[in-house]
Amino acid sequence: MKYYIVAGEASGDLHGSNLMKELFKNDKEADIRFWGGDLMKAVGGELVVHYKDRAIMGFIEVILNLRKALGFIKFCKKDIKEFQPDVVIFIDNSGFNLPVAKWAKENGYKTSYYISPQVWASRAGRVKSIKRDVDQMFVILPFEKDFYKKYNYNVEFVGHPLIDGVAGREQVYEDDFRKKYDLGDKEIIALLPGSRKQEITKMLNTMLLMVDRFPNYQFVVAGAPSQSKEFYDSFLKDKKVKFVNNKTYDLLSISYAALVTSGTATLETALFKVPQVVCYKGSWLSYQIAKRIITLNYISLVNLIMDKEVVKELIQNEFNETNLEQELQLLLNEDKRKTLFLDYFELEEKLGGKGASKKVATSIIESLM
């Protein structure tokens, strides 16, 4: 079978790579062409466009780069038509993927979507078009199946793929890791400022203000695979902080606490049972737009899944030096940490068992037979 996969960002690359492994394992004749990143490229198939070449975030940023975004969408449609796949598989990245899914369905291609657009967060009216354009929807958050059920759209809950990613990683020996990156013997506070230049620029400087306020801890920045070491150097110059590139899971496995930019990383941090403060700050205009269309009480996946405040969220103007210091101090309190650990274990149970990628691949292959 011929599979065309469209993924964006580092998380899409991760989940796409695991899905590709299962497709190749279960379909020996699989021919895969994809938009993704280095992890997907390492599995096999043919990479069309790397996600870092088209990374745009925020409402106003998308508008300013509209011509570029539309150009990629046009090229994607053309490439799908030339490849003639048996199925087009979309992974997250709804701003790009939903317009392409509409076109694909209109042109007779079978469509599957892995990791639902967050229609439960804003613009729920999009469900009507998603139901029309997507033949198979695979959801990874436990409350999504009930959400779609209200619209008479039957979707498949496959569990969260991060369960597999965290469970399947290679064991890290703390002494060796500390020695390799010269981390000393202080407890580690990990800084996860995001994966895109725009968000890292907005987040990291404020996070770094904590270094001098907590001298008894070693702060370590988790570098994203999509960014170069040189990009981070401008932030880290003259700072008593260490840098670890593309080793976020290894770093989290030995961390005592973390400051985390809202996104998939908040859930990853929770699965490693690391106490965290969730942070987010966008451009003023993007935030004003988001505030008016997003209907959720929380922004972090941890709190959304648990339906209560498990981790503290510092958003926009609340994300400042004073609040960050106060919340980080609370994370070092043993009673607070015990409560967090209990919530984290409950969260993991809610996410379902292992094998999300295998379930998706099996369902897609069976639908083509």
Coordinates of C-alpha atoms in Angstrom, one line a residue:
M1 CA 0.0 0.0 0.0
K2 CA 1.0 3.6 -0.6
Y3 CA 0.8 5.9 2.4
Y4 CA 1.2 9.7 2.4
I5 CA 1.8 11.2 5.9
V6 CA 1.6 14.9 6.8
A7 CA 3.1 15.8 10.1
G8 CA 4.4 19.1 11.6
E9 CA 6.6 20.1 14.5
A10 CA 8.8 17.9 16.7
S11 CA 6.0 16.1 18.4
G12 CA 4.4 15.2 15.0
D13 CA 7.8 13.9 13.9
L14 CA 8.0 11.7 17.0
H15 CA 4.5 10.2 16.7
G16 CA 4.9 9.9 12.9
S17 CA 8.1 7.9 13.2
N18 CA 6.5 5.4 15.6
L19 CA 3.5 5.1 13.3
M20 CA 5.7 4.5 10.3
K21 CA 7.6 1.7 12.1
E22 CA 4.3 -0.1 12.7
L23 CA 3.2 0.5 9.1
F24 CA 6.4 -1.0 7.8
K25 CA 6.2 -3.9 10.3
N26 CA 2.6 -4.8 9.3
D27 CA 2.7 -4.0 5.6
K28 CA 5.8 -5.4 3.9
E29 CA 4.9 -3.6 0.7
A30 CA 4.5 -0.2 2.4
D31 CA 5.6 2.8 0.3
I32 CA 5.6 5.9 2.5
R33 CA 6.1 9.5 1.4
F34 CA 5.9 12.1 4.1
W35 CA 6.2 15.6 5.5
G36 CA 8.0 15.4 8.9
G37 CA 11.4 15.5 10.4
D38 CA 14.6 13.6 11.2
L39 CA 13.0 10.8 13.3
M40 CA 10.6 9.9 10.4
K41 CA 13.4 10.2 7.9
A42 CA 15.5 7.7 10.0
V43 CA 12.6 5.1 9.8
G44 CA 12.6 5.1 6.0
G45 CA 10.3 6.3 3.2
E46 CA 10.8 9.6 1.4
L47 CA 10.9 13.0 3.1
V48 CA 9.2 15.8 1.1
V49 CA 9.5 18.8 3.4
H50 CA 11.0 19.1 6.8
Y51 CA 8.8 20.6 9.5
K52 CA 11.4 23.2 10.6
D53 CA 11.2 24.7 7.1
R54 CA 7.6 25.7 7.6
A55 CA 7.3 26.4 11.3
I56 CA 4.9 29.3 12.0
M57 CA 3.1 29.8 15.3
G58 CA 0.5 32.3 16.6
F59 CA -2.5 33.9 14.9
I60 CA -0.8 37.1 13.8
E61 CA 2.4 35.2 12.7
V62 CA 0.3 33.0 10.4
I63 CA -1.3 36.1 8.9
L64 CA 2.0 37.7 8.2
N65 CA 3.3 34.5 6.6
L66 CA 0.1 33.6 4.8
R67 CA 1.6 33.5 1.3
K68 CA 4.3 31.1 2.5
A69 CA 1.7 28.9 4.2
L70 CA -0.6 28.8 1.2
G71 CA 2.4 28.0 -1.0
F72 CA 3.2 24.9 1.1
I73 CA -0.5 23.8 1.0
K74 CA -0.6 24.1 -2.8
F75 CA 2.6 22.1 -3.1
C76 CA 1.3 19.4 -0.7
K77 CA -1.8 18.9 -2.8
K78 CA 0.2 18.7 -6.0
D79 CA 2.6 16.1 -4.4
I80 CA -0.2 14.0 -3.2
K81 CA -1.8 13.9 -6.6
E82 CA 1.5 12.9 -8.2
F83 CA 2.1 10.1 -5.6
Q84 CA -1.5 8.7 -5.7
P85 CA -1.5 7.2 -2.2
D86 CA -4.1 4.6 -1.0
V87 CA -4.5 6.8 2.1
V88 CA -3.5 10.2 3.3
I89 CA -2.6 10.3 7.0
F90 CA -2.7 13.6 8.9
I91 CA -0.9 14.0 12.2
D92 CA -2.0 17.0 14.4
N93 CA -1.1 20.4 12.9
S94 CA -4.7 21.3 12.1
G95 CA -4.0 24.7 10.6
F96 CA -2.2 23.1 7.7
N97 CA -3.8 19.6 7.7
L98 CA -7.5 20.4 7.7
P99 CA -7.4 22.4 4.4
V100 CA -5.4 19.6 2.8
A101 CA -7.8 17.0 4.2
K102 CA -10.8 18.8 2.7
W103 CA -9.1 18.8 -0.7
A104 CA -8.0 15.2 -0.4
K105 CA -11.5 14.0 0.4
E106 CA -13.0 16.0 -2.4
N107 CA -10.5 14.4 -4.8
G108 CA -11.4 10.8 -3.7
Y109 CA -8.5 10.0 -1.4
K110 CA -9.1 8.0 1.8
T111 CA -8.3 10.2 4.8
S112 CA -7.1 9.3 8.3
Y113 CA -6.3 11.7 11.1
Y114 CA -4.1 10.8 14.0
I115 CA -4.2 13.2 17.0
S116 CA -7.3 15.2 16.7
P117 CA -7.4 19.0 16.1
Q118 CA -8.2 20.7 19.4
V119 CA -11.8 21.5 18.4
W120 CA -12.8 20.9 22.0
A121 CA -10.8 24.0 22.9
S122 CA -12.1 26.4 20.3
R123 CA -14.3 26.7 17.3
A124 CA -16.2 23.4 17.9
G125 CA -18.2 24.1 14.8
R126 CA -15.2 22.7 12.8
V127 CA -16.5 19.2 13.8
K128 CA -19.0 19.3 11.0
S129 CA -16.3 19.7 8.3
I130 CA -13.9 17.3 10.1
K131 CA -16.7 14.7 10.0
R132 CA -17.2 15.3 6.3
D133 CA -13.5 15.3 5.4
V134 CA -11.9 12.6 7.7
D135 CA -12.8 8.9 7.2
Q136 CA -10.9 7.8 10.3
M137 CA -10.2 9.9 13.4
F138 CA -7.8 8.5 16.1
V139 CA -7.9 10.4 19.3
I140 CA -5.3 10.2 22.1
L141 CA -7.0 12.1 25.0
P142 CA -9.6 10.2 27.0
F143 CA -12.2 13.0 27.0
E144 CA -12.1 13.4 23.2
K145 CA -14.2 10.4 22.3
D146 CA -17.1 11.7 24.4
F147 CA -16.7 15.1 22.9
Y148 CA -17.1 13.8 19.4
K149 CA -19.9 11.5 20.4
K150 CA -22.0 14.6 21.1
Y151 CA -21.8 15.3 17.3
N152 CA -22.5 11.7 16.3
Y153 CA -19.0 11.2 15.0
N154 CA -17.5 7.8 16.0
V155 CA -13.8 8.2 16.7
E156 CA -11.3 5.7 18.0
F157 CA -9.5 6.3 21.3
V158 CA -6.1 4.6 21.0
G159 CA -4.3 5.9 24.2
H160 CA -1.5 8.4 24.2
P161 CA 1.6 7.7 22.2
L162 CA 3.8 9.3 24.8
I163 CA 3.2 6.3 27.0
D164 CA 5.1 4.2 24.5
G165 CA 7.8 6.9 24.0
V166 CA 8.6 7.2 27.7
A167 CA 8.3 3.5 28.4
G168 CA 10.4 2.5 25.4
R169 CA 13.4 4.8 25.9
E170 CA 16.8 3.5 26.8
Q171 CA 17.8 3.5 30.4
V172 CA 19.9 6.5 31.5
Y173 CA 22.6 6.2 34.1
E174 CA 22.6 9.4 36.1
D175 CA 26.2 9.4 37.0
D176 CA 27.3 9.0 33.4
F177 CA 24.8 11.6 32.1
R178 CA 26.0 14.1 34.7
K179 CA 29.6 13.5 33.9
K180 CA 29.1 13.8 30.1
Y181 CA 27.4 17.2 30.4
D182 CA 29.4 18.4 33.4
L183 CA 26.3 18.8 35.6
G184 CA 27.9 18.4 39.0
D185 CA 26.0 16.9 41.9
K186 CA 23.3 19.6 42.6
E187 CA 19.6 18.7 42.1
I188 CA 18.6 19.6 38.5
I189 CA 15.9 22.1 37.5
A190 CA 15.2 21.5 33.8
L191 CA 14.2 24.4 31.5
L192 CA 12.0 23.4 28.6
P193 CA 11.3 26.7 26.7
G194 CA 9.7 25.1 23.6
S195 CA 10.8 24.0 20.2
R196 CA 10.2 27.0 17.9
K197 CA 12.3 30.2 17.8
Q198 CA 9.4 32.5 18.5
E199 CA 8.4 30.7 21.7
I200 CA 11.9 30.1 22.9
T201 CA 12.7 33.8 22.5
K202 CA 9.6 34.8 24.5
M203 CA 10.1 32.1 27.2
L204 CA 13.8 31.5 27.9
N205 CA 15.0 34.9 29.2
T206 CA 12.4 34.9 31.9
M207 CA 13.1 31.3 32.9
L208 CA 16.8 32.1 33.1
L209 CA 16.1 34.8 35.7
M210 CA 15.6 31.9 38.2
V211 CA 19.2 30.8 38.0
D212 CA 20.6 33.3 40.4
R213 CA 17.6 33.1 42.7
F214 CA 18.1 29.3 43.3
P215 CA 21.9 28.9 43.6
N216 CA 21.7 25.5 45.3
Y217 CA 20.3 23.9 42.1
Q218 CA 21.8 23.3 38.7
F219 CA 19.7 24.7 35.9
V220 CA 19.8 22.9 32.5
V221 CA 18.2 24.0 29.3
A222 CA 16.7 21.3 27.1
G223 CA 17.6 22.2 23.5
A224 CA 15.1 21.3 20.8
P225 CA 16.3 19.2 17.9
S226 CA 14.9 21.8 15.5
Q227 CA 17.3 24.6 16.7
S228 CA 21.0 25.0 16.6
K229 CA 23.3 25.4 19.5
E230 CA 24.3 28.8 18.2
F231 CA 20.7 30.0 18.5
Y232 CA 20.7 29.2 22.2
D233 CA 24.2 30.7 22.8
S234 CA 22.8 34.2 22.6
F235 CA 20.6 33.5 25.6
L236 CA 23.0 31.5 27.7
K237 CA 26.1 33.7 27.5
D238 CA 27.5 34.4 31.0
K239 CA 24.8 32.4 32.6
K240 CA 25.5 29.7 35.2
V241 CA 23.4 27.2 33.3
K242 CA 24.1 24.1 31.3
F243 CA 22.8 23.1 27.9
V244 CA 21.8 19.6 26.7
N245 CA 20.7 19.3 23.1
N246 CA 18.1 16.8 21.9
K247 CA 18.2 14.8 25.1
T248 CA 15.0 16.0 26.8
Y249 CA 13.8 12.6 28.0
D250 CA 17.2 11.8 29.5
L251 CA 17.3 15.1 31.2
L252 CA 13.8 14.8 32.6
S253 CA 14.6 11.3 34.0
I254 CA 17.1 12.8 36.4
S255 CA 15.4 16.2 37.1
Y256 CA 14.1 17.4 40.4
A257 CA 11.8 20.1 39.0
A258 CA 11.1 21.8 35.7
L259 CA 9.8 25.0 34.1
V260 CA 8.0 24.0 31.0
T261 CA 6.4 25.9 28.0
S262 CA 2.9 24.8 27.5
G263 CA 2.5 22.0 24.9
T264 CA 3.2 18.3 24.7
A265 CA 6.2 18.8 27.0
T266 CA 4.0 19.4 30.0
L267 CA 2.6 15.9 29.6
E268 CA 6.1 14.4 29.0
T269 CA 7.3 16.1 32.2
A270 CA 4.3 14.6 34.1
L271 CA 5.0 11.1 32.8
F272 CA 8.5 11.4 34.2
K273 CA 7.0 12.4 37.5
V274 CA 8.8 15.7 37.6
P275 CA 7.1 18.6 39.4
Q276 CA 6.6 21.5 37.0
V277 CA 5.4 25.1 36.5
V278 CA 3.7 25.5 33.1
C279 CA 4.5 28.7 31.3
Y280 CA 3.2 30.5 28.2
K281 CA 3.5 33.9 26.6
G282 CA 2.6 34.8 23.0
S283 CA 2.5 38.0 21.1
W284 CA -0.1 40.5 22.5
L285 CA -2.4 40.3 19.5
S286 CA -2.2 36.5 19.3
Y287 CA -3.1 36.2 23.0
Q288 CA -6.0 38.6 22.6
I289 CA -7.4 36.6 19.8
A290 CA -6.9 33.3 21.6
K291 CA -8.5 34.6 24.8
R292 CA -11.7 35.3 22.9
I293 CA -12.0 32.0 21.1
I294 CA -10.6 29.4 23.5
T295 CA -13.2 28.1 25.9
L296 CA -11.1 26.0 28.2
N297 CA -10.3 26.6 31.9
Y298 CA -6.7 25.4 31.5
I299 CA -4.1 25.3 28.8
S300 CA -1.8 22.4 29.9
L301 CA -2.7 18.9 28.9
V302 CA -2.0 17.7 32.5
N303 CA -4.8 19.9 33.9
L304 CA -7.2 19.4 31.0
I305 CA -7.0 15.6 31.3
M306 CA -7.4 15.7 35.1
D307 CA -10.0 18.4 34.9
K308 CA -8.5 20.3 37.8
E309 CA -5.4 22.4 38.5
V310 CA -2.6 19.8 39.1
V311 CA 0.2 22.0 37.9
K312 CA 0.4 25.8 38.1
E313 CA -0.1 27.7 34.8
L314 CA 1.5 31.1 34.4
I315 CA 0.0 32.6 31.3
Q316 CA 0.9 35.8 29.5
N317 CA 1.3 38.7 32.0
E318 CA 1.3 36.2 34.9
F319 CA 4.4 34.7 33.5
N320 CA 6.9 37.0 35.2
E321 CA 9.9 36.9 37.4
T322 CA 8.1 37.3 40.7
N323 CA 5.4 34.7 40.1
L324 CA 7.9 32.2 38.6
E325 CA 10.1 32.4 41.6
Q326 CA 7.2 31.9 44.0
E327 CA 5.8 28.9 42.1
L328 CA 9.2 27.2 41.7
Q329 CA 9.8 27.6 45.4
L330 CA 6.5 25.8 46.1
L331 CA 7.7 22.9 43.9
L332 CA 10.6 22.3 46.2
N333 CA 8.2 21.7 49.2
E334 CA 7.9 18.0 50.1
D335 CA 4.2 18.1 50.8
K336 CA 3.5 19.8 47.4
R337 CA 5.6 17.2 45.7
K338 CA 3.8 14.3 47.3
T339 CA 0.4 15.6 46.1
L340 CA 1.8 16.1 42.6
F341 CA 3.2 12.6 42.4
L342 CA -0.2 11.1 43.3
D343 CA -1.9 13.2 40.7
Y344 CA 0.7 12.2 38.1
F345 CA 0.0 8.5 38.7
E346 CA -3.7 9.0 38.3
L347 CA -3.0 11.0 35.1
E348 CA -1.1 8.1 33.6
E349 CA -3.9 5.7 34.3
K350 CA -6.3 8.0 32.5
L351 CA -4.1 8.0 29.4
G352 CA -4.7 4.3 28.6
G353 CA -2.2 1.6 27.9
K354 CA 0.7 1.1 25.5
G355 CA 0.5 0.6 21.8
A356 CA -1.2 3.7 20.3
S357 CA 0.9 3.7 17.1
K358 CA 0.3 -0.1 16.6
K359 CA -3.5 0.4 17.0
V360 CA -3.6 3.2 14.5
A361 CA -1.4 1.3 11.9
T362 CA -3.5 -1.8 12.3
S363 CA -6.8 0.0 11.9
I364 CA -5.6 1.9 8.8
I365 CA -4.2 -1.2 7.1
E366 CA -7.4 -3.1 7.8
S367 CA -9.5 -0.3 6.4
L368 CA -7.6 -0.6 3.1
M369 CA -8.2 -4.3 2.7

